[in-house]
């Protein structure tokens, strides 16, 4: 569909340039009416719809996704992730979930799951305990090797996500708001969230301490957790287990996170790193270390509090504009 964006217009009787639009349509599925948005191509000269290659397949996929969304049914990708997370092939996964042997194979070929089966898939995708329970109750039908493989995947996941829960809630919320974030940027964003929260309420949002690494403040256990996620944690199927973990954050906490996400969150990890390198908490904790010398010195919460309280005296940290001013000044100062 991409490319030169020209097609033959039946009205103009020649090849013209076209533009893509979103068009609402009504469709009846299983005796129920649904509204879907499909993509249509229109001649730029007369406005008439033109046919272009690939658009039917594209819209079929769009309708499928929108239908699943409106019915709360898992996507094909989610079904795929389930197998990846628990290290199970299609047939053993099907059996482990208590489905027929070929059910998952059918879903992966595009068949839409029933709401009941979809809910089971989603529950297993968001909680290892659910999967463990399913594996136990279907153990007799499963090959021993498959059972063991899935159980050890669960143990690894449980170890991975065993960081303090407040921190997990914050990370889950940051992911929801930002859509994508690299491990480096995430580290800095967590640090600024802590700083901003300190400056407002005089207490920390989470209890974890960060360390003054070469590339700025780092929460080590979070670093370990994401070290294998590479550059885009959200592409990792294990991220599914983090979804929805932010539900217990209160309004104050969300407000601070929103502020940081909408300001600091607009910058890449390297830019954020430059800012932290000019701030006292990191500089002070690195005292005695040369530029590229690894350090695990803790940056005390007290120093973060002191610093961000002092920033608050000069900048309006309650508004995005005030925070952007701070960021801009930090980036131009030498
Ligand atoms: Zn035309």
mmCIF file of N, CA and C in Angstrom, residues 22-99:
data_model
loop_
_atom_site.group_PDB
_atom_site.id
_atom_site.type_symbol
_atom_site.label_atom_id
_atom_site.label_comp_id
_atom_site.label_asym_id
_atom_site.label_seq_id
_atom_site.Cartn_x
_atom_site.Cartn_y
_atom_site.Cartn_z
ATOM 1 N N UNK A 22 -9.842 7.356 6.720
ATOM 2 C CA UNK A 22 -10.514 6.374 7.575
ATOM 3 C C UNK A 22 -12.015 6.535 7.355
ATOM 4 N N UNK A 23 -12.682 5.454 7.009
ATOM 5 C CA UNK A 23 -14.110 5.522 6.725
ATOM 6 C C UNK A 23 -14.886 4.588 7.656
ATOM 7 N N UNK A 24 -15.931 5.114 8.325
ATOM 8 C CA UNK A 24 -16.723 4.240 9.193
ATOM 9 C C UNK A 24 -17.658 3.340 8.390
ATOM 10 N N UNK A 25 -17.774 2.101 8.782
ATOM 11 C CA UNK A 25 -18.735 1.194 8.140
ATOM 12 C C UNK A 25 -19.509 0.432 9.229
ATOM 13 N N UNK A 26 -20.687 -0.051 8.869
ATOM 14 C CA UNK A 26 -21.469 -0.867 9.794
ATOM 15 C C UNK A 26 -21.488 -2.279 9.258
ATOM 16 N N UNK A 27 -21.260 -3.238 10.148
ATOM 17 C CA UNK A 27 -21.206 -4.633 9.714
ATOM 18 C C UNK A 27 -21.930 -5.495 10.737
ATOM 19 N N UNK A 28 -22.648 -6.491 10.262
ATOM 20 C CA UNK A 28 -23.342 -7.390 11.184
ATOM 21 C C UNK A 28 -22.564 -8.693 11.312
ATOM 22 N N UNK A 29 -22.169 -8.995 12.555
ATOM 23 C CA UNK A 29 -21.469 -10.254 12.810
ATOM 24 C C UNK A 29 -22.234 -11.008 13.885
ATOM 25 N N UNK A 30 -22.538 -12.263 13.632
ATOM 26 C CA UNK A 30 -23.316 -13.094 14.564
ATOM 27 C C UNK A 30 -24.551 -12.337 15.071
ATOM 28 N N UNK A 31 -25.275 -11.732 14.130
ATOM 29 C CA UNK A 31 -26.535 -11.029 14.390
ATOM 30 C C UNK A 31 -26.409 -9.777 15.246
ATOM 31 N N UNK A 32 -25.188 -9.262 15.378
ATOM 32 C CA UNK A 32 -24.998 -8.046 16.149
ATOM 33 C C UNK A 32 -24.353 -7.004 15.239
ATOM 34 N N UNK A 33 -24.786 -5.732 15.391
ATOM 35 C CA UNK A 33 -24.222 -4.678 14.551
ATOM 36 C C UNK A 33 -22.964 -4.067 15.157
ATOM 37 N N UNK A 34 -21.973 -3.871 14.322
ATOM 38 C CA UNK A 34 -20.722 -3.274 14.786
ATOM 39 C C UNK A 34 -20.339 -2.113 13.880
ATOM 40 N N UNK A 35 -19.678 -1.121 14.482
ATOM 41 C CA UNK A 35 -19.100 -0.028 13.701
ATOM 42 C C UNK A 35 -17.603 -0.293 13.584
ATOM 43 N N UNK A 36 -17.106 -0.254 12.369
ATOM 44 C CA UNK A 36 -15.670 -0.405 12.176
ATOM 45 C C UNK A 36 -15.129 0.763 11.377
ATOM 46 N N UNK A 37 -13.844 1.037 11.563
ATOM 47 C CA UNK A 37 -13.188 2.041 10.723
ATOM 48 C C UNK A 37 -12.312 1.310 9.734
ATOM 49 N N UNK A 38 -12.539 1.544 8.452
ATOM 50 C CA UNK A 38 -11.662 0.926 7.467
ATOM 51 C C UNK A 38 -10.909 2.017 6.706
ATOM 52 N N UNK A 39 -9.884 1.601 6.006
ATOM 53 C CA UNK A 39 -9.080 2.553 5.241
ATOM 54 C C UNK A 39 -9.533 2.533 3.784
ATOM 55 N N UNK A 40 -9.780 3.731 3.238
ATOM 56 C CA UNK A 40 -10.151 3.803 1.821
ATOM 57 C C UNK A 40 -9.223 4.791 1.115
ATOM 58 N N UNK A 41 -9.036 4.567 -0.188
ATOM 59 C CA UNK A 41 -8.174 5.449 -0.978
ATOM 60 C C UNK A 41 -9.049 6.314 -1.883
ATOM 61 N N UNK A 42 -8.732 7.592 -1.956
ATOM 62 C CA UNK A 42 -9.543 8.505 -2.767
ATOM 63 C C UNK A 42 -8.681 9.320 -3.724
ATOM 64 N N UNK A 43 -9.193 9.433 -4.942
ATOM 65 C CA UNK A 43 -8.520 10.223 -5.975
ATOM 66 C C UNK A 43 -8.405 11.667 -5.497
ATOM 67 N N UNK A 44 -7.215 12.230 -5.605
ATOM 68 C CA UNK A 44 -7.014 13.596 -5.123
ATOM 69 C C UNK A 44 -7.647 14.631 -6.053
ATOM 70 N N UNK A 45 -7.984 14.208 -7.277
ATOM 71 C CA UNK A 45 -8.556 15.168 -8.231
ATOM 72 C C UNK A 45 -10.080 15.227 -8.137
ATOM 73 N N UNK A 46 -10.731 14.072 -8.081
ATOM 74 C CA UNK A 46 -12.200 14.097 -8.046
ATOM 75 C C UNK A 46 -12.789 13.600 -6.736
ATOM 76 N N UNK A 47 -11.980 13.015 -5.886
ATOM 77 C CA UNK A 47 -12.466 12.562 -4.580
ATOM 78 C C UNK A 47 -13.089 11.176 -4.586
ATOM 79 N N UNK A 48 -13.232 10.576 -5.764
ATOM 80 C CA UNK A 48 -13.840 9.250 -5.830
ATOM 81 C C UNK A 48 -12.920 8.177 -5.235
ATOM 82 N N UNK A 49 -13.551 7.112 -4.751
ATOM 83 C CA UNK A 49 -12.757 6.021 -4.183
ATOM 84 C C UNK A 49 -12.040 5.268 -5.303
ATOM 85 N N UNK A 50 -10.792 4.956 -5.069
ATOM 86 C CA UNK A 50 -10.046 4.162 -6.049
ATOM 87 C C UNK A 50 -9.590 2.856 -5.398
ATOM 88 N N UNK A 51 -9.438 1.837 -6.208
ATOM 89 C CA UNK A 51 -8.981 0.555 -5.685
ATOM 90 C C UNK A 51 -7.460 0.503 -5.672
ATOM 91 N N UNK A 52 -6.879 0.065 -4.559
ATOM 92 C CA UNK A 52 -5.426 -0.101 -4.551
ATOM 93 C C UNK A 52 -5.069 -1.487 -4.024
ATOM 94 N N UNK A 53 -3.896 -1.928 -4.413
ATOM 95 C CA UNK A 53 -3.447 -3.275 -4.078
ATOM 96 C C UNK A 53 -3.261 -3.439 -2.566
ATOM 97 N N UNK A 54 -3.747 -4.545 -2.048
ATOM 98 C CA UNK A 54 -3.481 -4.869 -0.645
ATOM 99 C C UNK A 54 -4.473 -4.292 0.351
ATOM 100 N N UNK A 55 -5.335 -3.389 -0.108
ATOM 101 C CA UNK A 55 -6.198 -2.693 0.845
ATOM 102 C C UNK A 55 -7.277 -3.615 1.439
ATOM 103 N N UNK A 56 -7.725 -4.602 0.662
ATOM 104 C CA UNK A 56 -8.744 -5.519 1.184
ATOM 105 C C UNK A 56 -8.200 -6.365 2.334
ATOM 106 N N UNK A 57 -6.997 -6.897 2.139
ATOM 107 C CA UNK A 57 -6.365 -7.687 3.200
ATOM 108 C C UNK A 57 -6.132 -6.833 4.436
ATOM 109 N N UNK A 58 -5.685 -5.620 4.182
ATOM 110 C CA UNK A 58 -5.396 -4.698 5.267
ATOM 111 C C UNK A 58 -6.658 -4.429 6.085
ATOM 112 N N UNK A 59 -7.762 -4.155 5.388
ATOM 113 C CA UNK A 59 -9.015 -3.862 6.087
ATOM 114 C C UNK A 59 -9.587 -5.093 6.798
ATOM 115 N N UNK A 60 -9.380 -6.273 6.204
ATOM 116 C CA UNK A 60 -9.846 -7.493 6.863
ATOM 117 C C UNK A 60 -9.155 -7.633 8.215
ATOM 118 N N UNK A 61 -7.871 -7.325 8.229
ATOM 119 C CA UNK A 61 -7.084 -7.406 9.456
ATOM 120 C C UNK A 61 -7.558 -6.351 10.466
ATOM 121 N N UNK A 62 -7.806 -5.141 9.961
ATOM 122 C CA UNK A 62 -8.287 -4.049 10.811
ATOM 123 C C UNK A 62 -9.624 -4.409 11.463
ATOM 124 N N UNK A 63 -10.528 -4.950 10.657
ATOM 125 C CA UNK A 63 -11.853 -5.310 11.172
ATOM 126 C C UNK A 63 -11.730 -6.401 12.226
ATOM 127 N N UNK A 64 -10.881 -7.379 11.954
ATOM 128 C CA UNK A 64 -10.648 -8.456 12.911
ATOM 129 C C UNK A 64 -10.158 -7.893 14.244
ATOM 130 N N UNK A 65 -9.192 -6.979 14.181
ATOM 131 C CA UNK A 65 -8.644 -6.382 15.405
ATOM 132 C C UNK A 65 -9.685 -5.568 16.161
ATOM 133 N N UNK A 66 -10.467 -4.773 15.400
ATOM 134 C CA UNK A 66 -11.477 -3.935 16.054
ATOM 135 C C UNK A 66 -12.593 -4.774 16.658
ATOM 136 N N UNK A 67 -12.957 -5.866 15.966
ATOM 137 C CA UNK A 67 -13.981 -6.745 16.498
ATOM 138 C C UNK A 67 -13.514 -7.374 17.817
ATOM 139 N N UNK A 68 -12.280 -7.879 17.813
ATOM 140 C CA UNK A 68 -11.743 -8.486 19.032
ATOM 141 C C UNK A 68 -11.708 -7.475 20.176
ATOM 142 N N UNK A 69 -11.326 -6.256 19.830
ATOM 143 C CA UNK A 69 -11.213 -5.215 20.844
ATOM 144 C C UNK A 69 -12.588 -4.915 21.454
ATOM 145 N N UNK A 70 -13.590 -4.768 20.609
ATOM 146 C CA UNK A 70 -14.900 -4.399 21.137
ATOM 147 C C UNK A 70 -15.540 -5.544 21.923
ATOM 148 N N UNK A 71 -15.149 -6.778 21.639
ATOM 149 C CA UNK A 71 -15.686 -7.915 22.378
ATOM 150 C C UNK A 71 -14.774 -8.328 23.539
ATOM 151 N N UNK A 72 -13.642 -7.631 23.674
ATOM 152 C CA UNK A 72 -12.692 -7.972 24.734
ATOM 153 C C UNK A 72 -12.021 -9.317 24.511
ATOM 154 N N UNK A 73 -11.778 -9.650 23.253
ATOM 155 C CA UNK A 73 -11.169 -10.948 22.929
ATOM 156 C C UNK A 73 -9.688 -10.781 22.582
ATOM 157 N N UNK A 74 -8.871 -11.701 23.055
ATOM 158 C CA UNK A 74 -7.422 -11.608 22.840
ATOM 159 C C UNK A 74 -7.060 -11.521 21.361
ATOM 160 N N UNK A 75 -5.980 -10.812 21.090
ATOM 161 C CA UNK A 75 -5.496 -10.711 19.716
ATOM 162 C C UNK A 75 -4.648 -11.934 19.394
ATOM 163 N N UNK A 76 -4.386 -12.092 18.107
ATOM 164 C CA UNK A 76 -3.519 -13.172 17.662
ATOM 165 C C UNK A 76 -2.140 -13.070 18.310
ATOM 166 N N UNK A 77 -1.657 -11.822 18.417
ATOM 167 C CA UNK A 77 -0.342 -11.598 19.018
ATOM 168 C C UNK A 77 -0.303 -12.050 20.479
ATOM 169 N N UNK A 78 -1.410 -11.805 21.179
ATOM 170 C CA UNK A 78 -1.437 -12.216 22.589
ATOM 171 C C UNK A 78 -1.377 -13.742 22.722
ATOM 172 N N UNK A 79 -2.082 -14.441 21.827
ATOM 173 C CA UNK A 79 -2.041 -15.909 21.846
ATOM 174 C C UNK A 79 -0.603 -16.373 21.601
ATOM 175 N N UNK A 80 0.043 -15.701 20.647
ATOM 176 C CA UNK A 80 1.429 -16.031 20.319
ATOM 177 C C UNK A 80 2.350 -15.810 21.530
ATOM 178 N N UNK A 81 2.149 -14.674 22.204
ATOM 179 C CA UNK A 81 2.987 -14.335 23.356
ATOM 180 C C UNK A 81 2.861 -15.369 24.469
ATOM 181 N N UNK A 82 1.669 -15.887 24.643
ATOM 182 C CA UNK A 82 1.450 -16.864 25.711
ATOM 183 C C UNK A 82 2.385 -18.063 25.562
ATOM 184 N N UNK A 83 2.475 -18.575 24.335
ATOM 185 C CA UNK A 83 3.368 -19.702 24.074
ATOM 186 C C UNK A 83 4.825 -19.342 24.329
ATOM 187 N N UNK A 84 5.195 -18.107 23.930
ATOM 188 C CA UNK A 84 6.584 -17.670 24.108
ATOM 189 C C UNK A 84 6.934 -17.521 25.580
ATOM 190 N N UNK A 85 6.042 -16.866 26.320
ATOM 191 C CA UNK A 85 6.309 -16.618 27.737
ATOM 192 C C UNK A 85 6.521 -17.924 28.506
ATOM 193 N N UNK A 86 5.654 -18.915 28.229
ATOM 194 C CA UNK A 86 5.724 -20.149 29.004
ATOM 195 C C UNK A 86 6.467 -21.275 28.283
ATOM 196 N N UNK A 87 7.103 -20.912 27.163
ATOM 197 C CA UNK A 87 7.977 -21.857 26.486
ATOM 198 C C UNK A 87 7.253 -23.146 26.064
ATOM 199 N N UNK A 88 6.031 -22.981 25.528
ATOM 200 C CA UNK A 88 5.255 -24.147 25.105
ATOM 201 C C UNK A 88 4.867 -24.038 23.634
ATOM 202 N N UNK A 89 4.938 -25.169 22.914
ATOM 203 C CA UNK A 89 4.473 -25.214 21.525
ATOM 204 C C UNK A 89 2.951 -25.193 21.483
ATOM 205 N N UNK A 90 2.395 -25.126 20.260
ATOM 206 C CA UNK A 90 0.944 -24.968 20.117
ATOM 207 C C UNK A 90 0.140 -26.074 20.806
ATOM 208 N N UNK A 91 0.461 -27.344 20.501
ATOM 209 C CA UNK A 91 -0.324 -28.454 21.055
ATOM 210 C C UNK A 91 -0.206 -28.549 22.580
ATOM 211 N N UNK A 92 1.030 -28.570 23.116
ATOM 212 C CA UNK A 92 1.114 -28.641 24.588
ATOM 213 C C UNK A 92 0.481 -27.425 25.284
ATOM 214 N N UNK A 93 0.576 -26.246 24.660
ATOM 215 C CA UNK A 93 -0.048 -25.065 25.250
ATOM 216 C C UNK A 93 -1.567 -25.258 25.328
ATOM 217 N N UNK A 94 -2.121 -25.758 24.228
ATOM 218 C CA UNK A 94 -3.555 -26.032 24.170
ATOM 219 C C UNK A 94 -3.989 -26.965 25.294
ATOM 220 N N UNK A 95 -3.222 -28.039 25.457
ATOM 221 C CA UNK A 95 -3.553 -29.037 26.482
ATOM 222 C C UNK A 95 -3.387 -28.443 27.884
ATOM 223 N N UNK A 96 -2.318 -27.694 28.061
ATOM 224 C CA UNK A 96 -2.064 -27.080 29.367
ATOM 225 C C UNK A 96 -3.204 -26.160 29.781
ATOM 226 N N UNK A 97 -3.807 -25.490 28.807
ATOM 227 C CA UNK A 97 -4.894 -24.560 29.110
ATOM 228 C C UNK A 97 -6.224 -25.279 29.325
ATOM 229 N N UNK A 98 -6.232 -26.587 29.026
ATOM 230 C CA UNK A 98 -7.462 -27.351 29.162
ATOM 231 C C UNK A 98 -8.319 -27.301 27.902
ATOM 232 N N UNK A 99 -7.729 -26.880 26.773
ATOM 233 C CA UNK A 99 -8.445 -26.830 25.494
ATOM 234 C C UNK A 99 -8.193 -28.124 24.725
#
